[in-house]
Amino acid sequence: MISNKKSSKISGFYKMSVSERIEFVKDFSDLTEEDVSIFSSSLDIETADRMVENVLGNFELPLGIAVNFIINNKNYIIPMATEESSVIAAASNAAKIARIKGGFTAECSDPLMIGQLQLLHIDDVAGAAQKIMNHKNEILKIANDQDKILVDLGGGAKDLEVRILDSPIGKMIITHLIVDVRDAMGANAVNTMCEALAPMLEELTDGKIRLKILSNLADKRIVKAKAVFDKEKMGGESVVDDFLESYTLAAIDPYRAATHNKGIMNGIDSLIIATGNDFRAIEAGAHAYASRNGQYTSLSSYYKDKDGNLVGELELPMAVGIVGGAGNIHPKARLCKKILGIKTAKELGEIVASLGLAQNFAAVFALSTVGIQKGHMSLHAKNIAVMAGATKDEIDKVSDQMIKEGKIKLDRAKEIIEEIR
Ligand code: MEV
């Protein structure tokens, strides 16, 4: 049963004008006129100046919307901030195919982040590690004293793990503080706790603390997404087989896996940026996770169900927040969260993973059939036409002509402009 009445399925969305698209989004997400005005506004310079150092202005990215998504039986439209053409159209198209079999299902684990404390210069590392574990409750209490609000919300430091690592500079003890960060990304909360624990761990072990910082390999905060892609809609079971042959290379070869995962991140980063989250943290976590078994591999996996349809699954760490950070300050990030209608970071993580899977399916599907350039070329040709000086009325004529000739080049665009003027 679909839980919301408004459908995210819409045909020919790309053919609408910008204002028609905004009208659709306004209606779908119950936006106010004030919300809508944010689409065309820029971050004010005072806010920008408070966010980072040495500010000169803002750097804009196009913000689009992917349509047709059903995730966990709910319709979603998904804001995406990206400079890359075809990405948003591809995600929307993949979501349309996934919809036939009910859309995406996704599940995010509890929001557990890891903080690392590095202890050095200890003679008896095994004894010191044992001492740390013997004082676990005391350590967790000091950590939790740093963030009463988080604890009141049901989060806070929950567990401790100790690892002994050998290194060229001697043995070291790495203490992992496991923190439930609730709806935050969690870096601030975890780093504050780690710094507060440092003196106590030094005293307890007679060692020296060096690093005390969050780990971006958030492998206790994992999201999984899954979808079934209808074989008929894909062009028949032989196309599913072609897809699986293409996918296999990503599973066995890091050279292909890097590109395959880049396609996943095309979707993921766009939404991470649109919601004001830290895309470097997500990227770092994703690629480290992709190497967890000793060889870098695909973050997604694909197989056929008993009826010959394609099943896709994606699993990766998901350190996203809906409170705190830039996402609270940046008006467009706040608006994007409103468009999604999300209530928890867990829900956002589930959307992010579903979008990543959609993006990945779309790329591999295109690569296994018509190739990626066909889709890319139309927007690329339009960009070249603009660069060559085509006016609004000339852009389509110039780009269509270049595509027809199979020659998408700046000098040819200039010639065509002269020919049609
Ligand atoms: C381009 O941005 C992403 C792709 O290369 C992904 C892939 O090859 O799977 C098309």
Coordinates of C-alpha atoms and ligand atoms in Angstrom, one line a residue:
M1 CA 0.0 0.0 0.0
I2 CA 1.4 3.4 -1.0
S3 CA 1.4 5.6 2.0
N4 CA 1.1 9.1 0.4
K5 CA -1.6 10.1 -2.1
K6 CA 0.3 12.4 -4.4
S7 CA 2.1 10.4 -7.1
S8 CA 5.7 11.2 -8.0
K9 CA 5.1 9.6 -11.5
I10 CA 5.0 12.2 -14.2
S11 CA 5.6 11.9 -17.9
G12 CA 7.4 14.5 -20.0
F13 CA 8.5 16.4 -17.0
Y14 CA 11.7 17.5 -18.8
K15 CA 9.5 19.1 -21.5
M16 CA 7.9 21.5 -19.0
S17 CA 9.1 25.0 -18.4
V18 CA 11.0 25.8 -15.2
S19 CA 7.9 27.5 -13.7
E20 CA 5.7 24.6 -14.6
R21 CA 8.1 22.2 -12.9
I22 CA 8.2 24.4 -9.8
E23 CA 4.4 24.4 -9.7
F24 CA 4.5 20.6 -9.7
V25 CA 7.0 20.5 -6.9
K26 CA 5.1 23.2 -4.9
D27 CA 2.0 21.1 -5.1
F28 CA 3.7 17.7 -4.4
S29 CA 5.6 19.0 -1.4
D30 CA 3.1 21.6 -0.1
L31 CA 5.6 24.5 -0.5
T32 CA 4.7 28.1 0.3
E33 CA 5.3 31.1 -2.0
E34 CA 8.2 32.0 0.3
D35 CA 9.7 28.5 -0.2
V36 CA 9.3 28.8 -3.9
S37 CA 11.2 32.2 -3.9
I38 CA 14.2 30.3 -2.6
F39 CA 14.7 28.4 -5.9
S40 CA 15.8 31.6 -7.6
S41 CA 17.6 33.2 -4.7
S42 CA 21.3 33.0 -3.7
L43 CA 22.8 32.3 -0.3
D44 CA 23.3 35.8 1.3
I45 CA 26.9 36.8 1.5
E46 CA 26.8 37.3 5.3
T47 CA 25.7 33.7 5.8
A48 CA 28.4 32.5 3.3
D49 CA 31.0 34.6 5.2
R50 CA 30.0 32.9 8.5
M51 CA 30.1 29.4 6.9
V52 CA 33.7 29.4 5.6
E53 CA 36.8 31.7 5.5
N54 CA 38.0 34.2 3.0
V55 CA 34.6 34.4 1.2
L56 CA 34.3 36.2 -2.1
G57 CA 30.9 35.0 -3.2
N58 CA 28.9 31.9 -3.8
F59 CA 29.5 29.0 -6.3
E60 CA 26.2 27.8 -7.8
L61 CA 25.3 24.3 -9.1
P62 CA 22.1 23.5 -11.1
L63 CA 19.4 22.1 -8.8
G64 CA 17.0 19.7 -10.5
I65 CA 14.4 17.2 -9.4
A66 CA 14.3 13.4 -10.1
V67 CA 10.7 12.1 -10.4
N68 CA 8.9 8.8 -10.4
F69 CA 10.4 7.4 -7.1
I70 CA 8.6 5.0 -4.8
I71 CA 10.7 4.1 -1.8
N72 CA 9.4 1.9 1.0
N73 CA 5.9 2.3 -0.5
K74 CA 6.0 6.1 -0.5
N75 CA 6.2 8.5 -3.4
Y76 CA 9.2 10.8 -3.5
I77 CA 10.5 13.5 -5.7
I78 CA 14.3 13.9 -5.1
P79 CA 16.2 17.2 -5.4
M80 CA 19.6 16.8 -7.0
A81 CA 22.4 19.4 -7.2
T82 CA 24.8 18.4 -10.0
E83 CA 26.8 19.9 -12.9
E84 CA 26.6 16.6 -14.9
S85 CA 24.0 16.3 -17.7
S86 CA 21.8 13.2 -18.1
V87 CA 22.2 12.2 -14.4
I88 CA 18.8 13.5 -13.3
A89 CA 16.9 12.2 -16.3
A90 CA 18.6 8.8 -15.9
A91 CA 17.6 8.5 -12.3
S92 CA 14.0 9.5 -13.1
N93 CA 13.9 6.9 -15.9
A94 CA 15.3 4.1 -13.6
A95 CA 12.8 5.0 -10.9
K96 CA 10.0 4.7 -13.5
I97 CA 11.2 1.2 -14.4
A98 CA 11.6 0.2 -10.7
R99 CA 8.1 1.4 -10.0
I100 CA 6.6 -1.3 -12.2
K101 CA 7.6 -3.9 -9.5
G102 CA 6.8 -1.6 -6.5
G103 CA 9.8 0.7 -6.4
F104 CA 12.7 0.5 -4.0
T105 CA 12.9 -1.0 -0.6
A106 CA 15.6 0.4 1.7
E107 CA 16.7 -0.1 5.3
C108 CA 19.1 2.0 7.3
S109 CA 20.7 0.6 10.5
D110 CA 20.9 2.6 13.7
P111 CA 22.9 5.8 13.3
L112 CA 26.1 4.5 15.0
M113 CA 29.3 6.4 14.3
I114 CA 32.8 5.5 15.3
G115 CA 35.3 7.8 17.0
Q116 CA 38.9 6.7 17.1
L117 CA 41.5 7.4 19.9
Q118 CA 45.1 6.4 19.0
L119 CA 47.3 5.5 22.0
L120 CA 51.0 5.1 21.6
H121 CA 54.2 4.5 23.7
I122 CA 52.7 1.7 25.8
D123 CA 54.9 -1.3 26.9
D124 CA 52.2 -3.7 27.8
V125 CA 49.5 -3.1 25.1
A126 CA 47.5 -6.2 26.0
G127 CA 47.3 -5.2 29.6
A128 CA 46.5 -1.6 28.8
A129 CA 43.8 -2.6 26.3
Q130 CA 42.2 -4.8 29.0
K131 CA 42.3 -1.9 31.5
I132 CA 40.4 0.3 29.0
M133 CA 37.7 -2.4 28.6
N134 CA 37.5 -2.8 32.4
H135 CA 36.7 0.9 32.7
K136 CA 34.1 0.9 29.8
N137 CA 31.2 2.2 31.9
E138 CA 33.2 5.1 33.3
I139 CA 34.5 6.0 29.8
L140 CA 31.0 5.9 28.3
K141 CA 29.8 8.1 31.1
I142 CA 32.5 10.8 30.5
A143 CA 31.6 10.7 26.8
N144 CA 27.9 11.0 27.5
D145 CA 28.5 13.9 29.9
Q146 CA 29.6 15.9 26.8
D147 CA 26.2 15.8 25.1
K148 CA 23.2 15.6 27.4
I149 CA 20.8 16.6 24.6
L150 CA 21.9 13.7 22.4
V151 CA 21.5 11.3 25.4
D152 CA 18.1 12.8 26.2
L153 CA 17.1 12.0 22.6
G154 CA 18.1 8.4 23.1
G155 CA 21.5 8.6 21.5
G156 CA 25.0 9.0 23.0
A157 CA 28.0 6.8 23.5
K158 CA 26.9 3.1 23.5
D159 CA 29.9 0.9 23.3
L160 CA 33.6 0.6 23.2
E161 CA 36.0 -1.6 21.1
V162 CA 39.7 -1.9 21.4
R163 CA 42.1 -2.9 18.7
I164 CA 45.9 -3.5 18.9
L165 CA 47.7 -2.6 15.7
D166 CA 51.3 -3.3 14.8
S167 CA 53.1 -0.5 12.9
P168 CA 56.5 0.7 11.8
I169 CA 56.6 2.9 14.9
G170 CA 55.6 0.2 17.3
K171 CA 52.4 -1.2 18.7
M172 CA 49.4 1.0 19.3
I173 CA 46.0 0.7 20.9
I174 CA 43.1 2.1 18.9
T175 CA 40.0 2.6 21.0
H176 CA 36.7 2.9 19.1
L177 CA 34.0 4.8 20.8
I178 CA 30.6 3.8 19.3
V179 CA 28.1 6.7 19.4
D180 CA 24.5 6.8 18.4
V181 CA 24.2 10.2 16.8
R182 CA 20.4 10.1 16.1
D183 CA 19.5 12.5 13.3
A184 CA 22.9 14.2 13.0
M185 CA 25.8 13.4 10.7
G186 CA 27.6 13.1 14.1
A187 CA 31.1 14.4 13.4
N188 CA 30.9 17.2 16.0
A189 CA 29.4 15.1 18.8
V190 CA 31.9 12.2 18.3
N191 CA 34.9 14.5 18.0
T192 CA 33.9 16.4 21.2
M193 CA 33.5 13.1 23.1
C194 CA 36.9 11.7 21.8
E195 CA 38.7 14.9 22.9
A196 CA 37.1 14.7 26.3
L197 CA 38.2 11.1 26.8
A198 CA 41.9 11.6 25.8
P199 CA 43.3 12.7 29.3
M200 CA 41.5 9.8 31.0
L201 CA 42.8 7.2 28.6
E202 CA 46.3 8.5 28.9
E203 CA 46.1 8.3 32.7
L204 CA 44.6 4.9 32.6
T205 CA 47.3 3.4 30.3
D206 CA 50.3 5.6 30.9
G207 CA 50.4 6.1 27.2
K208 CA 50.2 9.1 24.8
I209 CA 47.1 9.9 22.8
R210 CA 47.8 11.2 19.3
L211 CA 44.7 11.2 17.1
K212 CA 41.2 11.6 18.5
I213 CA 38.8 11.9 15.6
L214 CA 35.7 10.4 13.9
S215 CA 36.2 7.5 11.4
N216 CA 34.6 8.1 8.0
L217 CA 34.4 4.3 7.5
A218 CA 31.0 4.4 9.2
D219 CA 30.5 0.6 8.8
K220 CA 28.1 0.4 11.8
R221 CA 25.8 2.9 10.0
I222 CA 24.8 0.9 6.9
V223 CA 22.0 1.4 4.4
K224 CA 20.8 -1.2 2.0
A225 CA 18.5 -0.6 -1.0
K226 CA 16.9 -3.1 -3.3
A227 CA 14.7 -2.9 -6.5
V228 CA 13.4 -5.3 -9.1
F229 CA 13.7 -4.0 -12.7
D230 CA 11.1 -5.5 -15.0
K231 CA 12.6 -7.6 -17.7
E232 CA 10.0 -6.7 -20.4
K233 CA 10.5 -3.0 -19.8
M234 CA 14.3 -3.5 -20.1
G235 CA 13.7 -5.2 -23.5
G236 CA 13.5 -8.8 -22.6
E237 CA 15.5 -11.4 -20.6
S238 CA 18.4 -11.2 -23.1
V239 CA 19.0 -7.6 -22.1
V240 CA 19.0 -8.6 -18.4
D241 CA 21.7 -11.1 -19.3
D242 CA 23.7 -8.4 -21.2
F243 CA 23.3 -6.2 -18.1
L244 CA 24.6 -9.0 -15.8
E245 CA 27.6 -9.5 -18.1
S246 CA 28.4 -5.8 -17.8
Y247 CA 28.0 -5.8 -14.1
T248 CA 30.3 -8.8 -13.6
L249 CA 33.3 -6.7 -14.7
A250 CA 32.6 -4.3 -11.8
A251 CA 32.5 -7.2 -9.4
I252 CA 35.9 -8.6 -10.3
D253 CA 37.9 -5.6 -11.6
P254 CA 38.8 -2.5 -9.6
Y255 CA 39.3 -0.5 -12.8
R256 CA 35.7 -1.0 -13.7
A257 CA 34.5 -1.0 -10.1
A258 CA 35.8 2.6 -9.7
T259 CA 33.7 3.8 -12.7
H260 CA 30.7 1.7 -11.7
N261 CA 30.8 3.2 -8.2
K262 CA 31.3 6.7 -9.6
G263 CA 28.0 6.2 -11.4
I264 CA 26.4 5.4 -8.0
M265 CA 28.0 8.5 -6.5
N266 CA 26.6 10.6 -9.3
G267 CA 23.2 10.1 -7.7
I268 CA 24.3 10.0 -4.1
D269 CA 26.4 13.1 -4.1
S270 CA 23.8 15.2 -5.9
L271 CA 21.3 14.5 -3.0
I272 CA 24.0 14.8 -0.3
I273 CA 24.9 18.2 -1.7
A274 CA 21.3 19.3 -2.1
T275 CA 20.6 18.5 1.6
G276 CA 23.7 20.3 2.8
N277 CA 25.5 17.1 3.9
D278 CA 29.2 16.3 3.7
F279 CA 29.7 14.5 0.3
R280 CA 33.4 13.9 1.1
A281 CA 32.5 11.9 4.1
I282 CA 30.1 9.8 2.1
E283 CA 32.6 9.3 -0.7
A284 CA 35.4 8.3 1.7
G285 CA 33.1 5.9 3.6
A286 CA 31.7 4.4 0.3
H287 CA 35.1 3.7 -1.3
A288 CA 36.7 2.4 2.0
Y289 CA 33.6 0.1 2.3
A290 CA 34.0 -1.1 -1.3
S291 CA 37.5 -2.3 -0.3
R292 CA 36.5 -4.0 2.9
N293 CA 37.3 -7.5 1.8
G294 CA 40.8 -6.6 0.6
Q295 CA 40.0 -5.8 -3.0
Y296 CA 38.1 -2.7 -4.3
T297 CA 34.8 -3.9 -5.8
S298 CA 31.3 -2.8 -6.8
L299 CA 29.1 -1.4 -4.1
S300 CA 26.1 -2.8 -5.8
S301 CA 25.2 -6.3 -6.8
Y302 CA 22.8 -7.7 -9.4
Y303 CA 21.2 -11.0 -10.2
K304 CA 18.1 -12.5 -11.9
D305 CA 14.9 -13.4 -9.9
K306 CA 13.1 -16.7 -10.8
D307 CA 11.0 -14.9 -13.4
G308 CA 14.1 -13.5 -15.2
N309 CA 13.7 -9.9 -13.9
L310 CA 16.8 -8.0 -12.8
V311 CA 17.3 -7.5 -9.1
G312 CA 19.7 -4.8 -7.9
E313 CA 21.0 -4.3 -4.4
L314 CA 23.2 -1.5 -3.0
E315 CA 24.9 -1.4 0.4
L316 CA 27.1 1.3 1.8
P317 CA 27.9 3.4 4.9
M318 CA 25.5 6.4 5.3
A319 CA 26.7 9.2 7.6
V320 CA 23.9 11.7 6.8
G321 CA 22.1 14.1 9.1
I322 CA 19.0 16.3 8.9
V323 CA 19.9 18.4 11.9
G324 CA 23.0 20.6 12.4
G325 CA 25.7 21.5 9.9
A326 CA 25.3 23.4 6.6
G327 CA 21.9 21.7 6.0
N328 CA 20.4 23.8 8.8
I329 CA 21.9 27.1 7.6
H330 CA 21.6 26.9 3.8
P331 CA 18.1 27.9 2.7
K332 CA 18.2 25.7 -0.4
A333 CA 19.3 22.7 1.7
R334 CA 16.4 23.3 4.1
L335 CA 14.0 23.6 1.2
C336 CA 15.3 20.4 -0.4
K337 CA 14.6 18.6 2.9
K338 CA 11.1 20.0 2.9
I339 CA 10.6 18.8 -0.7
L340 CA 11.6 15.3 0.4
G341 CA 9.3 15.5 3.4
I342 CA 11.8 13.6 5.5
K343 CA 11.4 13.2 9.3
T344 CA 14.6 11.3 10.2
A345 CA 18.2 10.9 9.0
K346 CA 17.4 7.2 8.6
E347 CA 14.7 8.1 6.0
L348 CA 17.1 10.4 4.2
G349 CA 19.7 7.6 4.1
E350 CA 17.2 5.2 2.6
I351 CA 16.4 7.7 -0.1
V352 CA 20.1 8.4 -0.8
A353 CA 20.7 4.6 -1.3
S354 CA 17.7 4.1 -3.5
L355 CA 18.8 7.0 -5.7
G356 CA 22.3 5.6 -5.9
L357 CA 20.9 2.3 -7.0
A358 CA 18.7 4.0 -9.6
Q359 CA 21.6 5.9 -10.9
N360 CA 23.8 2.8 -11.1
F361 CA 21.1 0.8 -12.9
A362 CA 20.5 3.6 -15.4
A363 CA 24.2 3.8 -16.3
V364 CA 24.8 0.1 -16.6
F365 CA 21.6 -0.3 -18.6
A366 CA 22.6 2.4 -21.0
L367 CA 26.1 1.0 -21.3
S368 CA 24.8 -2.5 -21.9
T369 CA 22.4 -1.3 -24.7
V370 CA 22.7 2.0 -26.5
G371 CA 25.9 3.2 -24.8
I372 CA 26.2 6.3 -22.6
Q373 CA 26.9 8.9 -25.2
K374 CA 23.5 9.0 -26.9
G375 CA 21.8 10.3 -23.7
H376 CA 24.7 12.6 -22.9
M377 CA 24.9 14.1 -26.4
S378 CA 21.7 16.0 -26.6
L379 CA 22.4 18.2 -23.6
H380 CA 26.1 18.3 -24.4
A381 CA 25.2 19.6 -27.9
K382 CA 22.9 22.2 -26.4
N383 CA 25.8 23.4 -24.2
I384 CA 28.1 23.6 -27.2
A385 CA 25.5 25.6 -29.1
V386 CA 25.3 28.1 -26.2
M387 CA 29.1 28.3 -26.0
A388 CA 29.2 29.1 -29.7
G389 CA 26.8 32.0 -29.2
A390 CA 23.4 30.5 -30.2
T391 CA 20.4 32.6 -29.0
K392 CA 17.5 31.0 -27.2
D393 CA 15.7 30.4 -30.5
E394 CA 18.7 28.9 -32.2
I395 CA 19.9 26.5 -29.5
D396 CA 17.7 23.5 -30.5
K397 CA 18.3 24.0 -34.3
V398 CA 22.0 24.1 -33.8
S399 CA 22.2 21.1 -31.5
D400 CA 19.8 19.0 -33.6
Q401 CA 21.9 19.7 -36.7
M402 CA 25.1 18.7 -34.9
I403 CA 23.6 15.5 -33.5
K404 CA 22.3 14.7 -37.1
E405 CA 25.8 15.1 -38.5
G406 CA 27.4 13.3 -35.5
K407 CA 29.8 16.3 -35.2
I408 CA 29.3 18.0 -31.8
K409 CA 32.1 20.6 -32.0
L410 CA 32.4 24.3 -31.2
D411 CA 33.6 25.3 -34.7
R412 CA 30.8 23.4 -36.4
A413 CA 28.3 25.0 -34.0
K414 CA 29.6 28.5 -35.0
E415 CA 29.3 27.6 -38.7
I416 CA 25.7 26.4 -38.3
I417 CA 24.8 29.6 -36.4
E418 CA 26.1 31.6 -39.4
E419 CA 24.3 29.3 -41.8
I420 CA 20.9 29.8 -40.1
R421 CA 21.2 33.5 -39.5
Ligands
MEV1 C1 29.6 8.9 -15.8 O1 29.5 10.0 -15.0 C2 29.2 7.6 -15.0 C3 29.4 6.3 -15.8 O2 30.7 6.2 -16.3 C4 29.1 5.2 -14.8 C5 29.3 3.8 -15.3 O3 30.2 3.6 -16.2 O4 28.7 2.9 -14.8 C6 28.4 6.2 -16.9

